Every structure is written in structure tokens, then in C-alpha cells.
Amino acid sequence: MTAPPAPDCPPLAGALRADVAVIGAGYTGLSAALHLARAGADVVVLDALAPGAGGAGRNVGLVNAGLWLMPQDLIARAGPEHGPRLLDCLGRAPAEVWQVIAEEAIACEAIPNGTLHCAPDAAGVAALTARAAQWQALGADLRLLDRDETSARTGSLGFQAALFDPRAGTIQPLAYARGLARTAMAKGARICGHSPVSGLRETAQGWQLATPQGQVDAAQVILATDLFPGAPRPECAQEQVILPYFNFATDPLPPELRAAILPGGEGAWDTRKVLTSFRLDAAGRFIIGSVGQLGALDTAVHHAWAARQMARLYPALRGVALQWGWWGRIGTTSDALPRLHQPAPGLWSVSGYNGRGIAPGTVFGRLLAELCLGRISADQMPLPLTPSSPAQLRSLRGLALRAGAAALHLVSGHGAR
Ligand SMILES: Cc1cc2nc3c(=O)[nH]c(=O)nc-3n(C[C@H](O)[C@H](O)[C@H](O)COP(=O)(O)OP(=O)(O)OC[C@H]3O[C@@H](n4cnc5c(N)ncnc54)[C@H](O)[C@@H]3O)c2cc1C
């Protein structure tokens, strides 16, 4: 555990009133709470466990601009009105993360040194070339690095090219979530941990939320539970297919090993469909991740693959133990775009970041706060208001992703030197 301790968030006990109740203390809910509290609104956040207990505390820590989609695909899918707006908003989203971290002095190992999207093969080089051209046409300052510069920047001979995005960077993800929680509380937000919301009903004044030991009455509600099935409105979860993703980490590496890996401090991942992500943390731990679940059946397969892949990328790390492992659920939508819903008046949600939730969650949390404050209207949002529609064959597709990744990791990388 490398994050600062969690702030003290005792469970809700008794009845509270608030202007806005937020369900879920991930990036979306916490950013909303921070901005509401900054504006002087009375806000209560309820989390089933604790701030950062969901995807926010389990992810890779890559603070990316945009989504996984190519910029032009994003515009085509989101449409001529929302597409350019969404791309512009998410292109600027990392800057907003760096700004919040600086303004609120959040200690979360923020390294705004960019990211390297690395191509291990010709198909990857072609994809990065197209991605670079599309972003550059929009005025973004991304740079495609050749093989030599990629080797120098990654410290690995495993890639033919890389796309450097100077807008992006890395954080310790749980530390960022806890920092948002602490700073929102310092500005007056009340955050209750171990307070799963089981009931949500409309009242004459707004909404009433029920937890095991209490209730909150609020004029408006932000539902920020992303893909948690136990949430009081399960629609957000049901429209996402779960992509499991794991990370393994070494203990801090000795300085001579550390110096040769990503010496510029970027975060990195590759263009493969079953991708590899890798970075160093502030203490010099090497963190490597990929698609897969660390369950009883698959942990050994993914751990062995991660050790082989680490040694393939960085031969000097062969034999270094991957001591720590964790995994989480990434929610994916049918068109890889997030969703904005208003299931009823005064009830808002944004979910489905498709593995890109740090910067988008921060930005959409602010935008949800602005909606609740009446500073913007729904038609000014970078996403259209849509009804939710459940994903087809959701469980089966999730299982297929899990099994497919395990099968691939079982066979890949053997015999690689
Ligand atoms: C392994 C992994 C790697 C990832 N890597 C990256 C990355 O490198 N970069 C990136 O940008 N994104 C990444 N993501 C995605 C990112 O973490 C998510 O998109 C982001 O956490 C979503 O934020 P959120 O606030 O919407 O939801 P979450 O962070 O999931 O928070 C939801 C919260 O709701 C609470 N909750 C659920 N049900 C209830 C209830 N009934 N009552 C009260 N509270 C409830 C949960 O306890 C939880 O704290 C990754 C995700 C995973 C899992």
C-alpha cells in the first residue's frame, strides 16, 4: 500500500439533509463533491466502502488525454455536435487533473511528463501514425518517435515506435482519490464510508437515499457508482461489459536498474489488443499490467506471463520478483463512449469511461457539479443525454474477455529471449 492513509469517513448514522447527495466516492463522485463544496453547496457523499474502493483505487495510474478511440472515430461515433466538444474536453482533461492536484496540494506522485504509446509491430506503427496525424490535425502537440528515440525513452528494445503525448502523465491512483476526498472534506463535504445506498426514492422535495443506518434527503443526486451492480440504479452497470485488468509490481528497484527504465518518467503501454502497460512509481517499483483477472484459476498464468513480459522488455529485470498484485473491473460500452443519463429530474449519472477514467472522471465530476448548481444545462454537456440500454450477452462477453486473456497469456512469450 503506497497511498497516504484514507481520511476518516465514518458510516452514515441518522438522517441528514443536503443540497446534493453523491453516491460513490470514485473520481467522478469525489470531483463532483469537491466542486460542489468549493461553490458552497451542502454535499454528502455515500460510499459502499471507502473513497477509491472501486476502479479509482485499482487502476494503472495513466492520466490520458482522449479515449481509447482514435480521435476521428470518437467524432464519428459521438456525432458532429458532441464529438468535437467531447474530444476537446477530454484533450484538456489531463491539464485539469494537474491543476486540481496543484491547487489542492494533493500528494499523489503526480508526474506530468507525458505518456508513451508503444508499437511492438508494423500494425502498431501504422495505428500510431494515424493517431498522431489525427491529433496533430486538431492542433495537439503529439510526436511520433522513431525506433531509436523509442528505445532511448523506454529503455527497451521491444518497440519499433512510440507516440509521445506531452499532455498526459501518471499518478498514484488511490492517493489521488484519497486526496480528492480529503480536500473535498476540508471544504465542507461530508463523506460517509461503509454506507451502501440500497434505496433511492423520489420525494416532494427531491430524493431520499437509504443506507443500513441512515438516510439522506437531497434536492439532487449524482449517481457515480460506474459498474457496481449493487447500486440503487443498476442501469449504468448493466450497459457495460466488464474487462478485467491486473497489475503486478516489484519492490523498489536498485538505482542502477531504475535509471535505465523510462528515464523521462513517462507512463507507457503498447498497441496490442491484449495490451501491456508499464511504468515506475515514485519509489522505483516496476508496475506491469494487462488484461485478466487474478482469480483462483488465472493468477498463476498472469503472474508467469508478467514475469516473462517484464524480462522480454527489460532483460536486466529477469528474475526480479513481482511481489504485489491487484486487479479491477474496467467497464466498456458498446461504442467505447461514456454515458450521460438523467433517469429522472434531479438525478444525474456519468459512467463507462472504457478504461480512461482518471482525467474524464475528474472533468465529468466537475461538469455534474455545474449541472447541479445550474451553471450549465444538459445541452451544454460534451455527451448527449441518452436512455440506458443493457449490453447484450453481458456476462458471456465478460467471461470471454477473461478467458481469452488467460489463454493468450498462457501461451505468449515462452521462448522469448
Ligand atoms: C485495473 C484498472 C486499470 C485502469 N487503468 C486506468 C488508467 O490507467 N487510466 C485511467 O484513466 N483509467 C483507468 N481505469 C479506469 C478508471 O479507474 C475508472 O474509469 C474510474 O475509476 C471510474 O471512476 P468512477 O468514479 O466513475 O467509479 P469508481 O472509481 O469505480 O467508483 C465507484 C464507487 O462507487 C461505490 N459504490 C458502488 N455501489 C455503491 C452503493 N450502492 N452505495 C454507495 N457507493 C457505492 C464504490 O465503492 C466505488 O468507490 C482503470 C480501471 C481498472 C479497474
GROMACS .gro file of C-alpha atoms and ligand atoms in nm:
model
  470
    1MET     CA    1   0.000   0.000   0.000
    2THR     CA    2   0.181   0.311  -0.120
    3ALA     CA    3  -0.101   0.569  -0.086
    4PRO     CA    4  -0.133   0.803   0.213
    5PRO     CA    5  -0.385   0.675   0.470
    6ALA     CA    6  -0.755   0.709   0.395
    7PRO     CA    7  -0.935   1.004   0.551
    8ASP     CA    8  -1.167   0.912   0.835
    9CYS     CA    9  -1.511   0.859   0.682
   10PRO     CA   10  -1.741   0.701   0.942
   11PRO     CA   11  -2.066   0.540   0.822
   12LEU     CA   12  -2.381   0.747   0.793
   13ALA     CA   13  -2.579   0.725   1.116
   14GLY     CA   14  -2.915   0.901   1.137
   15ALA     CA   15  -3.079   1.145   0.900
   16LEU     CA   16  -2.903   1.419   0.701
   17ARG     CA   17  -3.014   1.685   0.459
   18ALA     CA   18  -2.805   1.818   0.172
   19ASP     CA   19  -2.833   2.017  -0.147
   20VAL     CA   20  -2.671   1.732  -0.339
   21ALA     CA   21  -2.613   1.369  -0.243
   22VAL     CA   22  -2.340   1.184  -0.430
   23ILE     CA   23  -2.346   0.804  -0.444
   24GLY     CA   24  -1.996   0.663  -0.498
   25ALA     CA   25  -1.658   0.808  -0.396
   26GLY     CA   26  -1.451   0.742  -0.706
   27TYR     CA   27  -1.307   1.015  -0.926
   28THR     CA   28  -1.649   1.116  -1.063
   29GLY     CA   29  -1.821   1.144  -0.725
   30LEU     CA   30  -1.524   1.300  -0.546
   31SER     CA   31  -1.454   1.557  -0.817
   32ALA     CA   32  -1.825   1.648  -0.813
   33ALA     CA   33  -1.815   1.678  -0.433
   34LEU     CA   34  -1.503   1.894  -0.442
   35HIS     CA   35  -1.653   2.136  -0.695
   36LEU     CA   36  -1.986   2.148  -0.515
   37ALA     CA   37  -1.811   2.218  -0.186
   38ARG     CA   38  -1.592   2.482  -0.349
   39ALA     CA   39  -1.911   2.654  -0.466
   40GLY     CA   40  -2.052   2.650  -0.113
   41ALA     CA   41  -2.313   2.378  -0.175
   42ASP     CA   42  -2.400   2.137   0.101
   43VAL     CA   43  -2.291   1.794  -0.026
   44VAL     CA   44  -2.298   1.444   0.125
   45VAL     CA   45  -2.107   1.157  -0.038
   46LEU     CA   46  -2.201   0.799   0.043
   47ASP     CA   47  -1.970   0.512  -0.049
   48ALA     CA   48  -2.038   0.142  -0.002
   49LEU     CA   49  -1.678   0.102   0.126
   50ALA     CA   50  -1.436   0.395   0.117
   51PRO     CA   51  -1.303   0.664  -0.118
   52GLY     CA   52  -1.115   0.492  -0.400
   53ALA     CA   53  -1.256   0.145  -0.328
   54GLY     CA   54  -1.367   0.100  -0.689
   55GLY     CA   55  -1.173   0.146  -1.012
   56ALA     CA   56  -1.021   0.467  -0.874
   57GLY     CA   57  -0.801   0.277  -0.630
   58ARG     CA   58  -0.704  -0.009  -0.859
   59ASN     CA   59  -0.601   0.136  -1.189
   60VAL     CA   60  -0.270   0.177  -1.371
   61GLY     CA   61  -0.238   0.549  -1.300
   62LEU     CA   62  -0.210   0.668  -1.661
   63VAL     CA   63  -0.362   1.016  -1.685
   64ASN     CA   64  -0.455   1.010  -2.052
   65ALA     CA   65  -0.598   1.265  -2.293
   66GLY     CA   66  -0.894   1.149  -2.502
   67LEU     CA   67  -1.030   0.795  -2.505
   68TRP     CA   68  -0.905   0.464  -2.647
   69LEU     CA   69  -1.086   0.553  -2.968
   70MET     CA   70  -0.898   0.725  -3.248
   71PRO     CA   71  -0.993   1.096  -3.249
   72GLN     CA   72  -1.185   1.071  -3.579
   73ASP     CA   73  -1.368   0.756  -3.464
   74LEU     CA   74  -1.469   0.938  -3.147
   75ILE     CA   75  -1.610   1.226  -3.350
   76ALA     CA   76  -1.789   0.989  -3.588
   77ARG     CA   77  -1.948   0.797  -3.301
   78ALA     CA   78  -2.037   1.093  -3.081
   79GLY     CA   79  -2.172   1.290  -3.377
   80PRO     CA   80  -2.099   1.634  -3.523
   81GLU     CA   81  -2.237   1.826  -3.224
   82HIS     CA   82  -2.096   1.630  -2.929
   83GLY     CA   83  -1.792   1.468  -3.096
   84PRO     CA   84  -1.569   1.777  -3.131
   85ARG     CA   85  -1.684   1.902  -2.789
   86LEU     CA   86  -1.604   1.570  -2.620
   87LEU     CA   87  -1.265   1.543  -2.786
   88ASP     CA   88  -1.174   1.900  -2.694
   89CYS     CA   89  -1.290   1.847  -2.335
   90LEU     CA   90  -1.100   1.517  -2.294
   91GLY     CA   91  -0.792   1.651  -2.471
   92ARG     CA   92  -0.774   1.917  -2.199
   93ALA     CA   93  -0.871   1.678  -1.918
   94PRO     CA   94  -0.517   1.586  -1.801
   95ALA     CA   95  -0.440   1.959  -1.759
   96GLU     CA   96  -0.741   1.980  -1.528
   97VAL     CA   97  -0.608   1.688  -1.322
   98TRP     CA   98  -0.266   1.855  -1.287
   99GLN     CA   99  -0.439   2.181  -1.194
  100VAL     CA  100  -0.659   2.023  -0.922
  101ILE     CA  101  -0.357   1.839  -0.781
  102ALA     CA  102  -0.156   2.163  -0.770
  103GLU     CA  103  -0.437   2.382  -0.634
  104GLU     CA  104  -0.529   2.138  -0.358
  105ALA     CA  105  -0.169   2.021  -0.292
  106ILE     CA  106  -0.270   1.655  -0.335
  107ALA     CA  107   0.024   1.423  -0.266
  108CYS     CA  108  -0.024   1.152  -0.528
  109GLU     CA  109   0.311   1.107  -0.704
  110ALA     CA  110   0.191   1.321  -0.995
  111ILE     CA  111   0.438   1.306  -1.284
  112PRO     CA  112   0.307   1.521  -1.571
  113ASN     CA  113   0.588   1.405  -1.801
  114GLY     CA  114   0.372   1.257  -2.075
  115THR     CA  115   0.298   0.904  -2.188
  116LEU     CA  116   0.446   0.672  -2.449
  117HIS     CA  117   0.205   0.461  -2.653
  118CYS     CA  118   0.441   0.198  -2.790
  119ALA     CA  119   0.423  -0.006  -3.110
  120PRO     CA  120   0.575  -0.355  -3.092
  121ASP     CA  121   0.499  -0.434  -3.460
  122ALA     CA  122   0.419  -0.285  -3.801
  123ALA     CA  123   0.044  -0.281  -3.733
  124GLY     CA  124   0.111  -0.079  -3.418
  125VAL     CA  125   0.330   0.167  -3.607
  126ALA     CA  126   0.051   0.219  -3.863
  127ALA     CA  127  -0.206   0.274  -3.587
  128LEU     CA  128   0.015   0.524  -3.406
  129THR     CA  129   0.096   0.708  -3.730
  130ALA     CA  130  -0.275   0.754  -3.795
  131ARG     CA  131  -0.345   0.853  -3.435
  132ALA     CA  132  -0.062   1.109  -3.441
  133ALA     CA  133  -0.186   1.262  -3.766
  134GLN     CA  134  -0.544   1.287  -3.637
  135TRP     CA  135  -0.444   1.457  -3.312
  136GLN     CA  136  -0.196   1.685  -3.489
  137ALA     CA  137  -0.469   1.793  -3.732
  138LEU     CA  138  -0.664   1.904  -3.426
  139GLY     CA  139  -0.369   2.109  -3.305
  140ALA     CA  140  -0.242   1.871  -3.035
  141ASP     CA  141   0.133   1.858  -2.985
  142LEU     CA  142   0.188   1.479  -3.004
  143ARG     CA  143   0.507   1.339  -3.153
  144LEU     CA  144   0.575   1.003  -3.318
  145LEU     CA  145   0.916   0.876  -3.207
  146ASP     CA  146   1.129   0.651  -3.428
  147ARG     CA  147   1.281   0.323  -3.314
  148ASP     CA  148   1.600   0.479  -3.174
  149GLU     CA  149   1.422   0.750  -2.977
  150THR     CA  150   1.166   0.498  -2.854
  151SER     CA  151   1.447   0.274  -2.726
  152ALA     CA  152   1.611   0.568  -2.555
  153ARG     CA  153   1.286   0.688  -2.396
  154THR     CA  154   1.158   0.346  -2.285
  155GLY     CA  155   1.496   0.187  -2.212
  156SER     CA  156   1.367  -0.119  -2.402
  157LEU     CA  157   1.442  -0.270  -2.742
  158GLY     CA  158   1.090  -0.412  -2.762
  159PHE     CA  159   0.928  -0.141  -2.973
  160GLN     CA  160   0.951  -0.002  -3.326
  161ALA     CA  161   0.797   0.339  -3.249
  162ALA     CA  162   0.607   0.528  -2.984
  163LEU     CA  163   0.361   0.815  -2.971
  164PHE     CA  164   0.462   1.071  -2.708
  165ASP     CA  165   0.173   1.267  -2.561
  166PRO     CA  166   0.305   1.557  -2.351
  167ARG     CA  167  -0.042   1.637  -2.212
  168ALA     CA  168  -0.055   1.310  -2.019
  169GLY     CA  169   0.136   1.155  -1.728
  170THR     CA  170   0.098   0.930  -1.424
  171ILE     CA  171  -0.031   0.941  -1.067
  172GLN     CA  172  -0.066   0.703  -0.775
  173PRO     CA  173  -0.436   0.642  -0.840
  174LEU     CA  174  -0.555   0.563  -0.486
  175ALA     CA  175  -0.358   0.856  -0.346
  176TYR     CA  176  -0.534   1.087  -0.592
  177ALA     CA  177  -0.877   0.954  -0.488
  178ARG     CA  178  -0.796   0.989  -0.119
  179GLY     CA  179  -0.653   1.335  -0.180
  180LEU     CA  180  -0.972   1.444  -0.358
  181ALA     CA  181  -1.173   1.308  -0.064
  182ARG     CA  182  -0.960   1.486   0.194
  183THR     CA  183  -0.969   1.818   0.014
  184ALA     CA  184  -1.347   1.796  -0.051
  185MET     CA  185  -1.397   1.727   0.322
  186ALA     CA  186  -1.174   2.022   0.413
  187LYS     CA  187  -1.411   2.240   0.209
  188GLY     CA  188  -1.718   2.111   0.389
  189ALA     CA  189  -1.826   1.796   0.202
  190ARG     CA  190  -1.938   1.515   0.430
  191ILE     CA  191  -1.817   1.172   0.315
  192CYS     CA  192  -1.960   0.858   0.473
  193GLY     CA  193  -1.780   0.529   0.417
  194HIS     CA  194  -1.933   0.184   0.461
  195SER     CA  195  -2.268   0.333   0.369
  196PRO     CA  196  -2.403   0.137   0.072
  197VAL     CA  197  -2.708   0.309  -0.072
  198SER     CA  198  -2.980   0.048  -0.106
  199GLY     CA  199  -3.281   0.271  -0.156
  200LEU     CA  200  -3.339   0.578  -0.370
  201ARG     CA  201  -3.687   0.726  -0.391
  202GLU     CA  202  -3.833   1.046  -0.523
  203THR     CA  203  -3.996   1.276  -0.267
  204ALA     CA  204  -4.182   1.606  -0.287
  205GLN     CA  205  -3.852   1.791  -0.214
  206GLY     CA  206  -3.621   1.578  -0.426
  207TRP     CA  207  -3.472   1.246  -0.333
  208GLN     CA  208  -3.432   1.025  -0.029
  209LEU     CA  209  -3.141   0.781  -0.008
  210ALA     CA  210  -3.139   0.492   0.236
  211THR     CA  211  -2.834   0.319   0.387
  212PRO     CA  212  -2.828   0.047   0.657
  213GLN     CA  213  -2.808   0.300   0.939
  214GLY     CA  214  -2.938   0.625   0.799
  215GLN     CA  215  -3.094   0.833   0.528
  216VAL     CA  216  -3.016   1.147   0.331
  217ASP     CA  217  -3.269   1.388   0.184
  218ALA     CA  218  -3.132   1.593  -0.103
  219ALA     CA  219  -3.267   1.810  -0.379
  220GLN     CA  220  -3.040   1.645  -0.636
  221VAL     CA  221  -2.844   1.322  -0.664
  222ILE     CA  222  -2.530   1.231  -0.856
  223LEU     CA  223  -2.503   0.861  -0.921
  224ALA     CA  224  -2.130   0.787  -0.954
  225THR     CA  225  -2.118   0.412  -0.897
  226ASP     CA  226  -1.999   0.325  -1.251
  227LEU     CA  227  -2.022  -0.053  -1.292
  228PHE     CA  228  -2.110  -0.162  -0.939
  229PRO     CA  229  -2.408  -0.396  -0.970
  230GLY     CA  230  -2.536  -0.329  -0.618
  231ALA     CA  231  -2.600   0.039  -0.684
  232PRO     CA  232  -2.958   0.159  -0.632
  233ARG     CA  233  -2.998   0.220  -1.007
  234PRO     CA  234  -2.821  -0.073  -1.176
  235GLU     CA  235  -2.869   0.058  -1.532
  236CYS     CA  236  -2.518   0.209  -1.554
  237ALA     CA  237  -2.361  -0.124  -1.465
  238GLN     CA  238  -2.585  -0.322  -1.696
  239GLU     CA  239  -2.485  -0.130  -2.005
  240GLN     CA  240  -2.116  -0.208  -1.955
  241VAL     CA  241  -1.925  -0.528  -2.030
  242ILE     CA  242  -1.654  -0.600  -1.774
  243LEU     CA  243  -1.294  -0.611  -1.892
  244PRO     CA  244  -1.079  -0.736  -1.604
  245TYR     CA  245  -0.732  -0.581  -1.575
  246PHE     CA  246  -0.444  -0.667  -1.342
  247ASN     CA  247  -0.119  -0.511  -1.227
  248PHE     CA  248   0.190  -0.666  -1.069
  249ALA     CA  249   0.465  -0.463  -0.902
  250THR     CA  250   0.821  -0.529  -0.789
  251ASP     CA  251   0.970  -0.392  -0.472
  252PRO     CA  252   1.167  -0.066  -0.530
  253LEU     CA  253   1.444  -0.140  -0.780
  254PRO     CA  254   1.806  -0.051  -0.707
  255PRO     CA  255   1.904   0.288  -0.861
  256GLU     CA  256   2.121   0.133  -1.136
  257LEU     CA  257   1.827  -0.073  -1.270
  258ARG     CA  258   1.577   0.206  -1.222
  259ALA     CA  259   1.784   0.458  -1.417
  260ALA     CA  260   1.760   0.256  -1.739
  261ILE     CA  261   1.380   0.223  -1.737
  262LEU     CA  262   1.166   0.509  -1.871
  263PRO     CA  263   1.430   0.763  -1.761
  264GLY     CA  264   1.199   1.055  -1.851
  265GLY     CA  265   0.934   0.933  -1.607
  266GLU     CA  266   0.659   0.866  -1.865
  267GLY     CA  267   0.389   0.605  -1.828
  268ALA     CA  268   0.370   0.353  -2.111
  269TRP     CA  269   0.150   0.095  -2.276
  270ASP     CA  270   0.150  -0.083  -2.610
  271THR     CA  271  -0.080  -0.105  -2.909
  272ARG     CA  272  -0.167  -0.474  -2.873
  273LYS     CA  273  -0.533  -0.559  -2.820
  274VAL     CA  274  -0.438  -0.756  -2.509
  275LEU     CA  275  -0.206  -0.478  -2.411
  276THR     CA  276   0.087  -0.441  -2.174
  277SER     CA  277   0.109  -0.130  -1.955
  278PHE     CA  278   0.424  -0.042  -1.762
  279ARG     CA  279   0.572   0.236  -1.555
  280LEU     CA  280   0.783   0.306  -1.248
  281ASP     CA  281   0.631   0.451  -0.934
  282ALA     CA  282   0.799   0.723  -0.725
  283ALA     CA  283   0.989   0.470  -0.514
  284GLY     CA  284   1.114   0.287  -0.825
  285ARG     CA  285   0.877  -0.010  -0.826
  286PHE     CA  286   0.824  -0.151  -1.175
  287ILE     CA  287   0.450  -0.193  -1.237
  288ILE     CA  288   0.333  -0.409  -1.528
  289GLY     CA  289  -0.027  -0.479  -1.620
  290SER     CA  290  -0.253  -0.639  -1.875
  291VAL     CA  291  -0.600  -0.777  -1.935
  292GLY     CA  292  -0.702  -1.053  -1.696
  293GLN     CA  293  -0.849  -1.137  -1.360
  294LEU     CA  294  -0.647  -1.251  -1.061
  295GLY     CA  295  -0.884  -1.527  -0.960
  296ALA     CA  296  -0.807  -1.873  -0.827
  297LEU     CA  297  -0.783  -2.013  -1.180
  298ASP     CA  298  -0.589  -1.741  -1.358
  299THR     CA  299  -0.347  -1.574  -1.116
  300ALA     CA  300  -0.058  -1.812  -1.178
  301VAL     CA  301  -0.093  -1.779  -1.556
  302HIS     CA  302  -0.093  -1.399  -1.549
  303HIS     CA  303   0.188  -1.380  -1.293
  304ALA     CA  304   0.411  -1.606  -1.503
  305TRP     CA  305   0.327  -1.406  -1.817
  306ALA     CA  306   0.403  -1.076  -1.643
  307ALA     CA  307   0.744  -1.206  -1.530
  308ARG     CA  308   0.823  -1.322  -1.889
  309GLN     CA  309   0.700  -0.997  -2.042
  310MET     CA  310   0.897  -0.785  -1.793
  311ALA     CA  311   1.214  -0.979  -1.878
  312ARG     CA  312   1.144  -0.954  -2.250
  313LEU     CA  313   1.106  -0.575  -2.230
  314TYR     CA  314   1.384  -0.528  -1.974
  315PRO     CA  315   1.629  -0.824  -1.970
  316ALA     CA  316   1.805  -0.672  -1.667
  317LEU     CA  317   1.486  -0.737  -1.465
  318ARG     CA  318   1.486  -1.112  -1.534
  319GLY     CA  319   1.441  -1.288  -1.201
  320VAL     CA  320   1.324  -0.977  -1.012
  321ALA     CA  321   1.020  -1.082  -0.810
  322LEU     CA  322   0.679  -0.936  -0.888
  323GLN     CA  323   0.578  -0.922  -0.525
  324TRP     CA  324   0.248  -0.741  -0.539
  325GLY     CA  325  -0.061  -0.795  -0.748
  326TRP     CA  326  -0.411  -0.649  -0.775
  327TRP     CA  327  -0.688  -0.630  -1.031
  328GLY     CA  328  -1.009  -0.448  -1.104
  329ARG     CA  329  -1.300  -0.425  -1.344
  330ILE     CA  330  -1.296  -0.186  -1.638
  331GLY     CA  331  -1.639  -0.102  -1.774
  332THR     CA  332  -1.670  -0.097  -2.153
  333THR     CA  333  -1.968   0.033  -2.352
  334SER     CA  334  -2.087  -0.084  -2.693
  335ASP     CA  335  -1.937   0.216  -2.877
  336ALA     CA  336  -1.650   0.284  -2.631
  337LEU     CA  337  -1.803   0.620  -2.532
  338PRO     CA  338  -1.907   0.721  -2.179
  339ARG     CA  339  -2.274   0.774  -2.099
  340LEU     CA  340  -2.465   1.069  -1.952
  341HIS     CA  341  -2.804   0.980  -1.806
  342GLN     CA  342  -3.079   1.166  -1.628
  343PRO     CA  343  -3.316   0.883  -1.530
  344ALA     CA  344  -3.546   1.131  -1.354
  345PRO     CA  345  -3.542   1.504  -1.274
  346GLY     CA  346  -3.261   1.588  -1.031
  347LEU     CA  347  -3.083   1.254  -1.077
  348TRP     CA  348  -2.768   1.252  -1.289
  349SER     CA  349  -2.502   0.999  -1.382
  350VAL     CA  350  -2.192   0.970  -1.599
  351SER     CA  351  -2.028   0.630  -1.636
  352GLY     CA  352  -1.850   0.399  -1.878
  353TYR     CA  353  -1.510   0.557  -1.928
  354ASN     CA  354  -1.376   0.245  -2.104
  355GLY     CA  355  -1.051   0.233  -1.909
  356ARG     CA  356  -0.992   0.609  -1.922
  357GLY     CA  357  -1.147   0.731  -1.600
  358ILE     CA  358  -0.886   0.942  -1.421
  359ALA     CA  359  -0.899   1.255  -1.632
  360PRO     CA  360  -1.253   1.205  -1.772
  361GLY     CA  361  -1.389   1.122  -1.423
  362THR     CA  362  -1.230   1.440  -1.287
  363VAL     CA  363  -1.379   1.652  -1.565
  364PHE     CA  364  -1.724   1.491  -1.567
  365GLY     CA  365  -1.741   1.520  -1.189
  366ARG     CA  366  -1.691   1.894  -1.226
  367LEU     CA  367  -1.948   1.913  -1.505
  368LEU     CA  368  -2.202   1.720  -1.297
  369ALA     CA  369  -2.143   1.965  -1.014
  370GLU     CA  370  -2.201   2.254  -1.255
  371LEU     CA  371  -2.525   2.090  -1.375
  372CYS     CA  372  -2.648   2.058  -1.016
  373LEU     CA  373  -2.551   2.418  -0.945
  374GLY     CA  374  -2.748   2.532  -1.251
  375ARG     CA  375  -2.436   2.684  -1.405
  376ILE     CA  376  -2.473   2.480  -1.721
  377SER     CA  377  -2.758   2.291  -1.880
  378ALA     CA  378  -2.761   1.935  -2.011
  379ASP     CA  379  -2.744   2.051  -2.370
  380GLN     CA  380  -2.406   2.214  -2.300
  381MET     CA  381  -2.252   1.884  -2.187
  382PRO     CA  382  -1.997   1.714  -2.414
  383LEU     CA  383  -2.213   1.399  -2.412
  384PRO     CA  384  -2.575   1.367  -2.522
  385LEU     CA  385  -2.837   1.270  -2.266
  386THR     CA  386  -2.931   0.915  -2.359
  387PRO     CA  387  -3.155   0.645  -2.215
  388SER     CA  388  -2.960   0.346  -2.084
  389SER     CA  389  -2.974   0.020  -2.273
  390PRO     CA  390  -2.839  -0.306  -2.130
  391ALA     CA  391  -2.539  -0.467  -2.303
  392GLN     CA  392  -2.627  -0.778  -2.498
  393LEU     CA  393  -2.489  -1.106  -2.357
  394ARG     CA  394  -2.307  -0.905  -2.094
  395SER     CA  395  -2.191  -1.188  -1.867
  396LEU     CA  396  -2.090  -1.414  -2.152
  397ARG     CA  397  -1.882  -1.143  -2.319
  398GLY     CA  398  -1.713  -1.060  -1.988
  399LEU     CA  399  -1.628  -1.426  -1.941
  400ALA     CA  400  -1.492  -1.447  -2.295
  401LEU     CA  401  -1.261  -1.149  -2.233
  402ARG     CA  402  -1.135  -1.306  -1.911
  403ALA     CA  403  -1.081  -1.650  -2.064
  404GLY     CA  404  -0.931  -1.513  -2.385
  405ALA     CA  405  -0.672  -1.307  -2.196
  406ALA     CA  406  -0.577  -1.604  -1.978
  407ALA     CA  407  -0.542  -1.831  -2.283
  408LEU     CA  408  -0.323  -1.575  -2.460
  409HIS     CA  409  -0.104  -1.519  -2.156
  410LEU     CA  410  -0.068  -1.894  -2.109
  411VAL     CA  411   0.098  -1.934  -2.448
  412SER     CA  412   0.262  -1.598  -2.521
  413GLY     CA  413   0.621  -1.508  -2.451
  414HIS     CA  414   0.757  -1.860  -2.400
  415GLY     CA  415   1.099  -1.897  -2.551
  416ALA     CA  416   1.140  -1.521  -2.592
  417ARG     CA  417   1.487  -1.410  -2.505
  418LIG     C1  418  -0.736  -0.228  -1.328
  418LIG     C2  419  -0.782  -0.097  -1.388
  418LIG     C3  420  -0.693  -0.019  -1.460
  418LIG     C4  421  -0.732   0.106  -1.510
  418LIG     N1  422  -0.637   0.188  -1.562
  418LIG     C5  423  -0.670   0.317  -1.590
  418LIG     C6  424  -0.570   0.409  -1.626
  418LIG     O1  425  -0.450   0.381  -1.630
  418LIG     N2  426  -0.608   0.536  -1.656
  418LIG     C7  427  -0.739   0.577  -1.648
  418LIG     O2  428  -0.767   0.693  -1.677
  418LIG     N3  429  -0.836   0.492  -1.609
  418LIG     C8  430  -0.804   0.363  -1.578
  418LIG     N4  431  -0.901   0.278  -1.535
  418LIG     C9  432  -1.042   0.324  -1.530
  418LIG    C10  433  -1.073   0.407  -1.407
  418LIG     O3  434  -1.017   0.353  -1.291
  418LIG    C11  435  -1.225   0.417  -1.392
  418LIG     O4  436  -1.280   0.461  -1.514
  418LIG    C12  437  -1.262   0.513  -1.281
  418LIG     O5  438  -1.221   0.464  -1.156
  418LIG    C13  439  -1.413   0.537  -1.279
  418LIG     O6  440  -1.438   0.631  -1.177
  418LIG     P1  441  -1.579   0.640  -1.110
  418LIG     O7  442  -1.571   0.743  -1.006
  418LIG     O8  443  -1.683   0.657  -1.216
  418LIG     O9  444  -1.606   0.494  -1.047
  418LIG     P2  445  -1.525   0.415  -0.936
  418LIG    O10  446  -1.388   0.467  -0.919
  418LIG    O11  447  -1.537   0.270  -0.969
  418LIG    O12  448  -1.604   0.446  -0.802
  418LIG    C14  449  -1.734   0.397  -0.780
  418LIG    C15  450  -1.758   0.398  -0.629
  418LIG    O13  451  -1.896   0.368  -0.607
  418LIG    C16  452  -1.905   0.297  -0.484
  418LIG     N5  453  -2.034   0.227  -0.480
  418LIG    C17  454  -2.077   0.123  -0.553
  418LIG     N6  455  -2.203   0.087  -0.520
  418LIG    C18  456  -2.241   0.172  -0.422
  418LIG    C19  457  -2.361   0.188  -0.345
  418LIG     N7  458  -2.469   0.109  -0.363
  418LIG     N8  459  -2.366   0.285  -0.250
  418LIG    C20  460  -2.260   0.367  -0.231
  418LIG     N9  461  -2.144   0.356  -0.301
  418LIG    C21  462  -2.135   0.260  -0.396
  418LIG    C22  463  -1.785   0.204  -0.487
  418LIG    O14  464  -1.749   0.157  -0.357
  418LIG    C23  465  -1.678   0.295  -0.550
  418LIG    O15  466  -1.597   0.359  -0.454
  418LIG    C24  467  -0.866   0.150  -1.491
  418LIG    C25  468  -0.959   0.070  -1.423
  418LIG    C26  469  -0.917  -0.051  -1.369
  418LIG    C27  470  -1.016  -0.132  -1.292
   0.00000   0.00000   0.00000
